[in-house]
Coordinates of C-alpha atoms and ligand atoms in Angstrom, one line a residue:
M1 CA 28.4 -141.5 -47.0
Y2 CA 29.1 -145.1 -46.2
P3 CA 28.9 -147.5 -48.1
L4 CA 29.5 -145.1 -51.0
I5 CA 32.6 -143.9 -49.2
R6 CA 35.1 -146.4 -47.7
N7 CA 38.0 -144.5 -46.3
R8 CA 40.1 -147.6 -45.9
R9 CA 40.5 -147.9 -49.7
L10 CA 43.2 -145.1 -49.5
R11 CA 45.0 -147.1 -46.8
S12 CA 44.8 -150.6 -48.3
S13 CA 48.3 -150.9 -49.7
K14 CA 51.7 -149.4 -49.2
A15 CA 51.6 -148.0 -52.7
I16 CA 48.3 -146.1 -52.2
R17 CA 49.4 -144.9 -48.8
S18 CA 52.5 -143.4 -50.2
L19 CA 50.6 -141.9 -53.1
V20 CA 48.2 -140.0 -50.8
R21 CA 50.7 -139.2 -48.0
E22 CA 50.4 -135.5 -47.1
T23 CA 53.6 -135.0 -45.2
I24 CA 57.1 -136.1 -46.4
I25 CA 60.3 -135.6 -44.4
S26 CA 63.4 -134.9 -46.5
P27 CA 67.0 -133.9 -45.7
S28 CA 66.3 -130.3 -46.7
D29 CA 63.9 -129.9 -43.8
F30 CA 66.7 -130.1 -41.2
L31 CA 68.8 -127.7 -39.3
V32 CA 71.6 -129.6 -37.5
P33 CA 72.6 -128.4 -34.0
L34 CA 76.3 -128.8 -33.3
F35 CA 78.2 -128.4 -30.1
V36 CA 81.8 -127.1 -30.3
V37 CA 84.5 -127.3 -27.7
E38 CA 88.1 -126.1 -27.4
G39 CA 91.0 -128.5 -28.0
K40 CA 92.1 -131.0 -30.5
G41 CA 90.9 -134.5 -31.5
I42 CA 87.9 -134.2 -29.1
K43 CA 84.7 -136.0 -29.8
E44 CA 83.0 -136.5 -26.4
E45 CA 79.6 -138.0 -26.0
I46 CA 77.1 -136.0 -24.0
P47 CA 76.0 -138.3 -21.2
S48 CA 72.3 -137.2 -21.3
M49 CA 72.3 -137.2 -25.1
P50 CA 73.4 -140.6 -26.3
N51 CA 75.2 -140.7 -29.7
Y52 CA 75.5 -136.9 -29.7
Y53 CA 78.9 -135.2 -29.2
R54 CA 80.9 -132.1 -28.4
L55 CA 83.4 -131.6 -31.2
S56 CA 86.7 -129.8 -31.4
L57 CA 87.3 -127.7 -34.5
D58 CA 89.2 -130.5 -36.4
N59 CA 86.3 -132.9 -35.8
L60 CA 83.8 -130.2 -36.7
T61 CA 85.4 -130.1 -40.1
K62 CA 84.9 -133.9 -40.5
E63 CA 81.3 -133.7 -39.2
V64 CA 80.2 -130.9 -41.6
K65 CA 81.7 -132.7 -44.6
E66 CA 79.8 -135.8 -43.6
L67 CA 76.6 -133.9 -43.1
W68 CA 77.0 -132.3 -46.6
K69 CA 77.5 -135.7 -48.2
M70 CA 74.2 -136.8 -46.5
G71 CA 72.3 -133.9 -48.0
L72 CA 72.2 -131.9 -44.8
R73 CA 72.8 -128.2 -45.8
S74 CA 72.3 -126.1 -42.6
V75 CA 73.9 -126.2 -39.2
L76 CA 73.2 -124.3 -36.0
L77 CA 76.3 -123.7 -33.9
F78 CA 76.7 -123.7 -30.1
V79 CA 79.9 -123.4 -28.1
K80 CA 81.0 -124.7 -24.7
V81 CA 83.0 -122.0 -23.1
P82 CA 85.6 -122.8 -20.4
D83 CA 84.7 -121.5 -16.9
N84 CA 87.7 -119.1 -16.8
L85 CA 86.4 -117.2 -19.8
K86 CA 82.9 -116.7 -18.4
D87 CA 81.8 -113.4 -16.8
N88 CA 78.6 -111.6 -16.1
Q89 CA 78.8 -109.5 -19.3
G90 CA 79.5 -112.4 -21.6
S91 CA 82.6 -110.5 -22.8
E92 CA 84.1 -113.6 -24.5
A93 CA 81.2 -113.7 -26.9
L94 CA 82.7 -110.6 -28.6
N95 CA 86.2 -112.0 -29.0
E96 CA 86.8 -112.1 -32.7
N97 CA 89.1 -115.1 -32.2
G98 CA 86.6 -116.7 -29.8
L99 CA 85.4 -120.3 -30.3
M100 CA 82.2 -119.4 -32.0
Q101 CA 83.9 -117.1 -34.5
L102 CA 86.5 -119.8 -35.2
A103 CA 83.8 -122.4 -35.5
I104 CA 82.0 -120.3 -38.1
K105 CA 85.2 -120.0 -40.2
T106 CA 85.9 -123.7 -39.8
V107 CA 82.5 -124.7 -41.2
K108 CA 82.8 -122.3 -44.1
N109 CA 86.3 -123.5 -44.9
A110 CA 85.3 -127.2 -44.8
C111 CA 82.1 -126.6 -46.7
P112 CA 81.6 -123.1 -48.2
E113 CA 78.0 -123.7 -49.2
M114 CA 76.9 -125.0 -45.9
L115 CA 74.4 -122.5 -44.3
V116 CA 75.7 -121.4 -41.0
M117 CA 73.4 -120.3 -38.2
T118 CA 74.7 -119.3 -34.8
D119 CA 73.2 -119.2 -31.4
V120 CA 73.0 -115.7 -30.0
A121 CA 72.6 -115.6 -26.2
L122 CA 74.8 -115.0 -23.2
D123 CA 74.3 -118.2 -21.3
P124 CA 77.3 -120.2 -22.5
Y125 CA 79.4 -117.2 -21.7
S126 CA 77.8 -116.1 -18.5
S127 CA 79.3 -116.9 -15.1
Y128 CA 75.7 -117.1 -13.8
G129 CA 74.3 -119.2 -16.6
H130 CA 71.8 -116.6 -17.7
D131 CA 70.9 -115.4 -21.2
G132 CA 71.5 -111.8 -20.1
I133 CA 73.4 -109.7 -17.6
V134 CA 72.5 -110.2 -14.0
A135 CA 72.2 -107.3 -11.5
D136 CA 70.4 -107.2 -8.1
G137 CA 68.6 -110.5 -8.7
Q138 CA 67.3 -109.4 -12.1
I139 CA 68.2 -110.1 -15.7
L140 CA 68.8 -106.7 -17.3
N141 CA 67.0 -106.3 -20.6
D142 CA 68.4 -103.3 -22.5
E143 CA 72.0 -103.8 -21.4
S144 CA 71.8 -107.5 -22.5
V145 CA 70.3 -106.5 -25.8
E146 CA 73.3 -104.3 -26.6
V147 CA 75.7 -107.2 -26.1
L148 CA 73.5 -109.5 -28.2
A149 CA 73.6 -106.9 -31.1
E150 CA 77.4 -106.7 -30.9
M151 CA 77.6 -110.5 -30.7
S152 CA 75.5 -110.8 -33.8
V153 CA 77.7 -108.4 -35.7
S154 CA 80.7 -110.4 -34.6
H155 CA 79.2 -113.6 -35.9
A156 CA 78.3 -111.9 -39.2
Q157 CA 81.8 -110.6 -39.5
A158 CA 83.2 -114.2 -39.0
G159 CA 80.9 -115.4 -41.9
A160 CA 77.6 -116.5 -40.3
D161 CA 74.7 -116.5 -42.7
F162 CA 72.1 -116.3 -40.0
V163 CA 72.1 -115.4 -36.4
A164 CA 69.6 -117.1 -34.1
P165 CA 68.9 -115.1 -30.9
S166 CA 67.6 -117.6 -28.3
D167 CA 67.5 -115.3 -25.3
M168 CA 64.0 -113.9 -25.2
M169 CA 65.0 -110.3 -24.2
D170 CA 62.5 -107.7 -25.4
G171 CA 63.5 -105.7 -28.5
R172 CA 66.5 -107.7 -29.4
I173 CA 65.5 -108.4 -32.9
L174 CA 65.2 -104.7 -33.7
S175 CA 68.5 -103.9 -32.1
I176 CA 70.2 -106.8 -33.9
R177 CA 68.7 -105.9 -37.2
E178 CA 69.8 -102.2 -36.8
A179 CA 73.3 -103.2 -35.8
L180 CA 73.7 -105.5 -38.8
E181 CA 72.4 -102.8 -41.1
D182 CA 74.7 -100.2 -39.6
E183 CA 77.7 -102.5 -40.2
G184 CA 76.7 -103.3 -43.7
Y185 CA 75.6 -106.9 -43.1
L186 CA 72.5 -106.4 -45.2
N187 CA 72.2 -110.1 -46.1
T188 CA 72.6 -111.6 -42.7
G189 CA 69.4 -113.3 -41.7
I190 CA 67.8 -113.5 -38.3
M191 CA 66.1 -116.6 -37.2
A192 CA 64.3 -115.5 -34.0
Y193 CA 63.4 -117.9 -31.2
S194 CA 60.1 -116.1 -31.0
A195 CA 58.0 -118.4 -28.9
K196 CA 60.6 -119.9 -26.6
Y197 CA 59.1 -121.4 -23.5
A198 CA 60.6 -121.8 -20.1
S199 CA 60.8 -125.6 -20.4
A200 CA 62.2 -128.4 -18.4
F201 CA 63.1 -130.1 -21.6
Y202 CA 66.4 -128.1 -22.0
G203 CA 68.1 -130.1 -19.2
P204 CA 70.4 -132.2 -21.4
F205 CA 71.4 -129.2 -23.5
R206 CA 72.5 -127.4 -20.4
D207 CA 74.6 -130.4 -19.5
A208 CA 76.1 -130.4 -22.9
L209 CA 77.3 -126.8 -22.6
D210 CA 77.6 -126.6 -18.8
S211 CA 75.3 -123.6 -19.1
A212 CA 72.6 -124.0 -16.4
P213 CA 71.8 -121.1 -14.1
V214 CA 74.1 -121.3 -11.1
D215 CA 72.7 -121.8 -7.6
I216 CA 74.0 -118.8 -5.7
K217 CA 72.3 -116.1 -3.7
N218 CA 70.7 -113.2 -5.6
V219 CA 70.8 -115.0 -9.0
P220 CA 67.5 -116.3 -10.3
K221 CA 67.5 -120.1 -10.5
D222 CA 65.3 -120.3 -13.5
K223 CA 64.7 -118.4 -16.7
N224 CA 61.0 -117.7 -16.0
T225 CA 61.4 -113.9 -16.2
Y226 CA 62.3 -114.0 -19.8
Q227 CA 61.3 -117.3 -21.4
M228 CA 57.6 -117.8 -21.9
D229 CA 55.1 -119.4 -19.5
Y230 CA 54.2 -122.8 -21.1
A231 CA 50.5 -122.2 -20.2
N232 CA 50.3 -119.3 -22.7
R233 CA 49.1 -119.2 -26.3
F234 CA 48.1 -115.7 -27.2
E235 CA 51.4 -114.4 -26.0
A236 CA 53.2 -116.7 -28.4
I237 CA 51.5 -115.0 -31.3
R238 CA 52.2 -111.5 -30.0
E239 CA 55.9 -112.4 -29.5
T240 CA 56.1 -113.8 -33.0
Q241 CA 54.4 -110.9 -34.7
M242 CA 56.7 -108.4 -32.9
D243 CA 59.8 -110.3 -34.0
I244 CA 58.6 -110.2 -37.6
D245 CA 57.9 -106.5 -37.3
E246 CA 61.4 -106.0 -35.8
G247 CA 63.0 -107.7 -38.8
A248 CA 63.1 -111.5 -38.2
D249 CA 63.3 -113.5 -41.4
I250 CA 62.4 -116.8 -39.8
V251 CA 60.5 -117.4 -36.5
M252 CA 60.8 -120.3 -34.2
V253 CA 58.7 -122.3 -31.7
K254 CA 60.6 -124.2 -29.1
P255 CA 60.3 -126.9 -27.8
G256 CA 58.6 -129.1 -30.4
L257 CA 56.3 -131.9 -29.4
C258 CA 54.5 -130.3 -26.5
Y259 CA 54.0 -127.1 -28.5
L260 CA 52.5 -128.3 -31.8
D261 CA 49.3 -126.4 -31.1
I262 CA 51.3 -123.2 -31.0
V263 CA 53.2 -124.2 -34.2
R264 CA 50.0 -124.6 -36.1
E265 CA 48.5 -121.4 -34.8
I266 CA 51.6 -119.4 -35.7
K267 CA 51.8 -121.1 -39.1
N268 CA 48.2 -120.0 -39.7
E269 CA 49.0 -116.4 -38.6
V270 CA 52.3 -115.5 -40.3
D271 CA 53.8 -115.6 -43.7
V272 CA 57.4 -116.1 -42.9
P273 CA 59.0 -119.6 -42.6
V274 CA 58.4 -121.2 -39.2
A275 CA 61.1 -123.3 -37.6
V276 CA 60.6 -125.8 -34.8
Y277 CA 63.3 -126.9 -32.3
Q278 CA 62.9 -130.5 -31.2
V279 CA 65.0 -130.0 -28.1
S280 CA 67.5 -132.0 -26.1
G281 CA 65.0 -133.4 -23.6
E282 CA 62.8 -134.7 -26.4
Y283 CA 65.8 -136.4 -27.9
A284 CA 66.9 -137.9 -24.6
M285 CA 63.5 -139.3 -23.8
V286 CA 63.4 -141.3 -27.1
K287 CA 67.0 -142.5 -26.7
A288 CA 66.4 -143.6 -23.1
A289 CA 63.2 -145.5 -23.8
A290 CA 64.7 -147.1 -26.9
E291 CA 67.8 -148.2 -24.8
K292 CA 65.4 -150.0 -22.4
G293 CA 63.7 -151.6 -25.3
W294 CA 60.4 -149.9 -24.4
L295 CA 60.0 -148.0 -27.7
D296 CA 61.0 -148.6 -31.3
H297 CA 63.6 -145.8 -31.8
D298 CA 63.3 -145.3 -35.5
A299 CA 59.5 -145.6 -35.6
V300 CA 59.0 -143.1 -32.8
M301 CA 61.6 -140.7 -34.2
M302 CA 59.9 -140.6 -37.7
E303 CA 56.4 -140.3 -36.1
Q304 CA 57.6 -137.3 -34.1
L305 CA 59.4 -135.6 -36.9
T306 CA 56.5 -136.1 -39.3
A307 CA 54.1 -134.7 -36.6
I308 CA 56.3 -131.6 -36.3
K309 CA 56.2 -131.0 -40.0
R310 CA 52.5 -131.7 -40.3
A311 CA 51.9 -129.1 -37.6
G312 CA 53.4 -126.5 -39.8
A313 CA 57.2 -126.6 -39.4
N314 CA 59.1 -125.5 -42.5
I315 CA 62.4 -126.1 -40.8
I316 CA 63.2 -128.6 -38.1
A317 CA 66.1 -128.2 -35.8
S318 CA 66.8 -131.7 -34.5
Y319 CA 69.4 -133.9 -33.0
F320 CA 67.8 -136.7 -35.0
A321 CA 68.7 -135.1 -38.3
K322 CA 71.4 -137.7 -39.2
D323 CA 69.5 -140.7 -37.9
A324 CA 66.4 -139.6 -39.8
V325 CA 68.3 -139.0 -43.1
K326 CA 70.0 -142.4 -42.8
L327 CA 66.7 -144.0 -42.5
L328 CA 65.3 -142.1 -45.5
G329 CA 68.1 -143.9 -47.5
Ligands
PBG401 C1 70.4 -121.0 -24.8 C2 69.7 -122.1 -25.5 C3 69.0 -123.2 -24.9 C4 68.7 -124.1 -25.9 C5 69.0 -123.5 -27.1 N1 69.6 -122.2 -26.9 C6 68.9 -123.5 -23.5 C7 68.2 -122.6 -22.6 O1 67.4 -121.7 -23.0 O2 68.4 -122.7 -21.4 C8 68.0 -125.4 -25.7 C9 68.2 -126.4 -26.7 C10 67.9 -127.8 -26.3 O3 67.5 -128.1 -25.2 O4 68.1 -128.7 -27.2 N2 69.8 -119.7 -24.9

C-alpha cells in the first residue's frame, strides 16, 4: 500500500526498466513470409506493402542468405502464379516442378538449415481466387481437402519442413496428417491456421499474389463461408482444439493486433506453440502512417510486436521481421 509501495521505483531508470521487462523480442521469434514469382532478376515492390517485394528464385537465394546472417531462421513461402496456370481445381499446386516446389528447393540449397514452411491453400492457384474448389456458388469442402492433402505431400517431397494450411476447410488437418503419414513424411510438421478470421486486413496480400476472389456470377465474392466471423470467440477455441486433435503441431491466430484477446485465450487453453500472423494490412497501415509522418515507424512497430508476444505468441509471422531485427542490433 502507498506510501510503502511506490510502483514508479521500477520505472525510474532505463537500467531498472530493462531488468524488470517481462517481454523481450528476439530474432528467434520470427517467421518471415516471402513472396515468390516466376522469372529472373525480379525484385518488385508490392505497391500496398512498401519495402516488401516479390522475388524470383535467384533473388530468393540472396534474400534467405541475408535473413540467415541476420539470425532469422524460418521462412513461410507464398507463390504468385501466372493466370494461365490457374484453374478451379488448383492443378498447378501439384506440379512437382511448380514454383512452390522449386522455391522450397531453392531455399534449402541456399541455406540448408533454414526452416521452410509453405502456405497450403488453393487461392493463388484458383481461377476464382478461392481457397477451395468452387461449384454452384459454393466452396466445396471435402473435394478441396483432398487437393490440400496432395499439395502438402508434394511440398514435403520437395523438402518443406512444415506445411501451413491457411484455407479453413473442415477436417483438412486430419487429411493432411494422414496423407503425410501414408507417404512416410513422419517428421513433416503442420502449422494450422486454426483461428483465421474473414478479415479486411488481407487486402495488400491479395494484391501481392493477385489472389482476390474474382467478381463473376455464381462465385462468392468473399471468404465468409470458410474463414471465421470476427465477432466470435468460443468458435476460435473449438477450431483450435480440433486442429490439435487432428494432428497440428503449431496453431495460429490471424490477424494479429485486433485479435490479441483470442491469442491470450488460446494460449491459456492449449499446450502447443501458438503462432500469430501480423498480416499485410497491419503492415500497410503502419507504413502509410509513417510515410505521412503521423506515426513513428520503429516505435509503433516494436510496440505492436511486443504486444503480440505479450498476448501469448510463441512465433510471430511478420513482414516487419527484418526491420525489427535491424533495430534490435
Ligand atoms: C491465403 C492466405 C491469405 C493470407 C495468408 N494466406 C489471404 C486470404 O486468406 O485471403 C493473408 C496474409 C496477409 O494478409 O498478410 N489462404
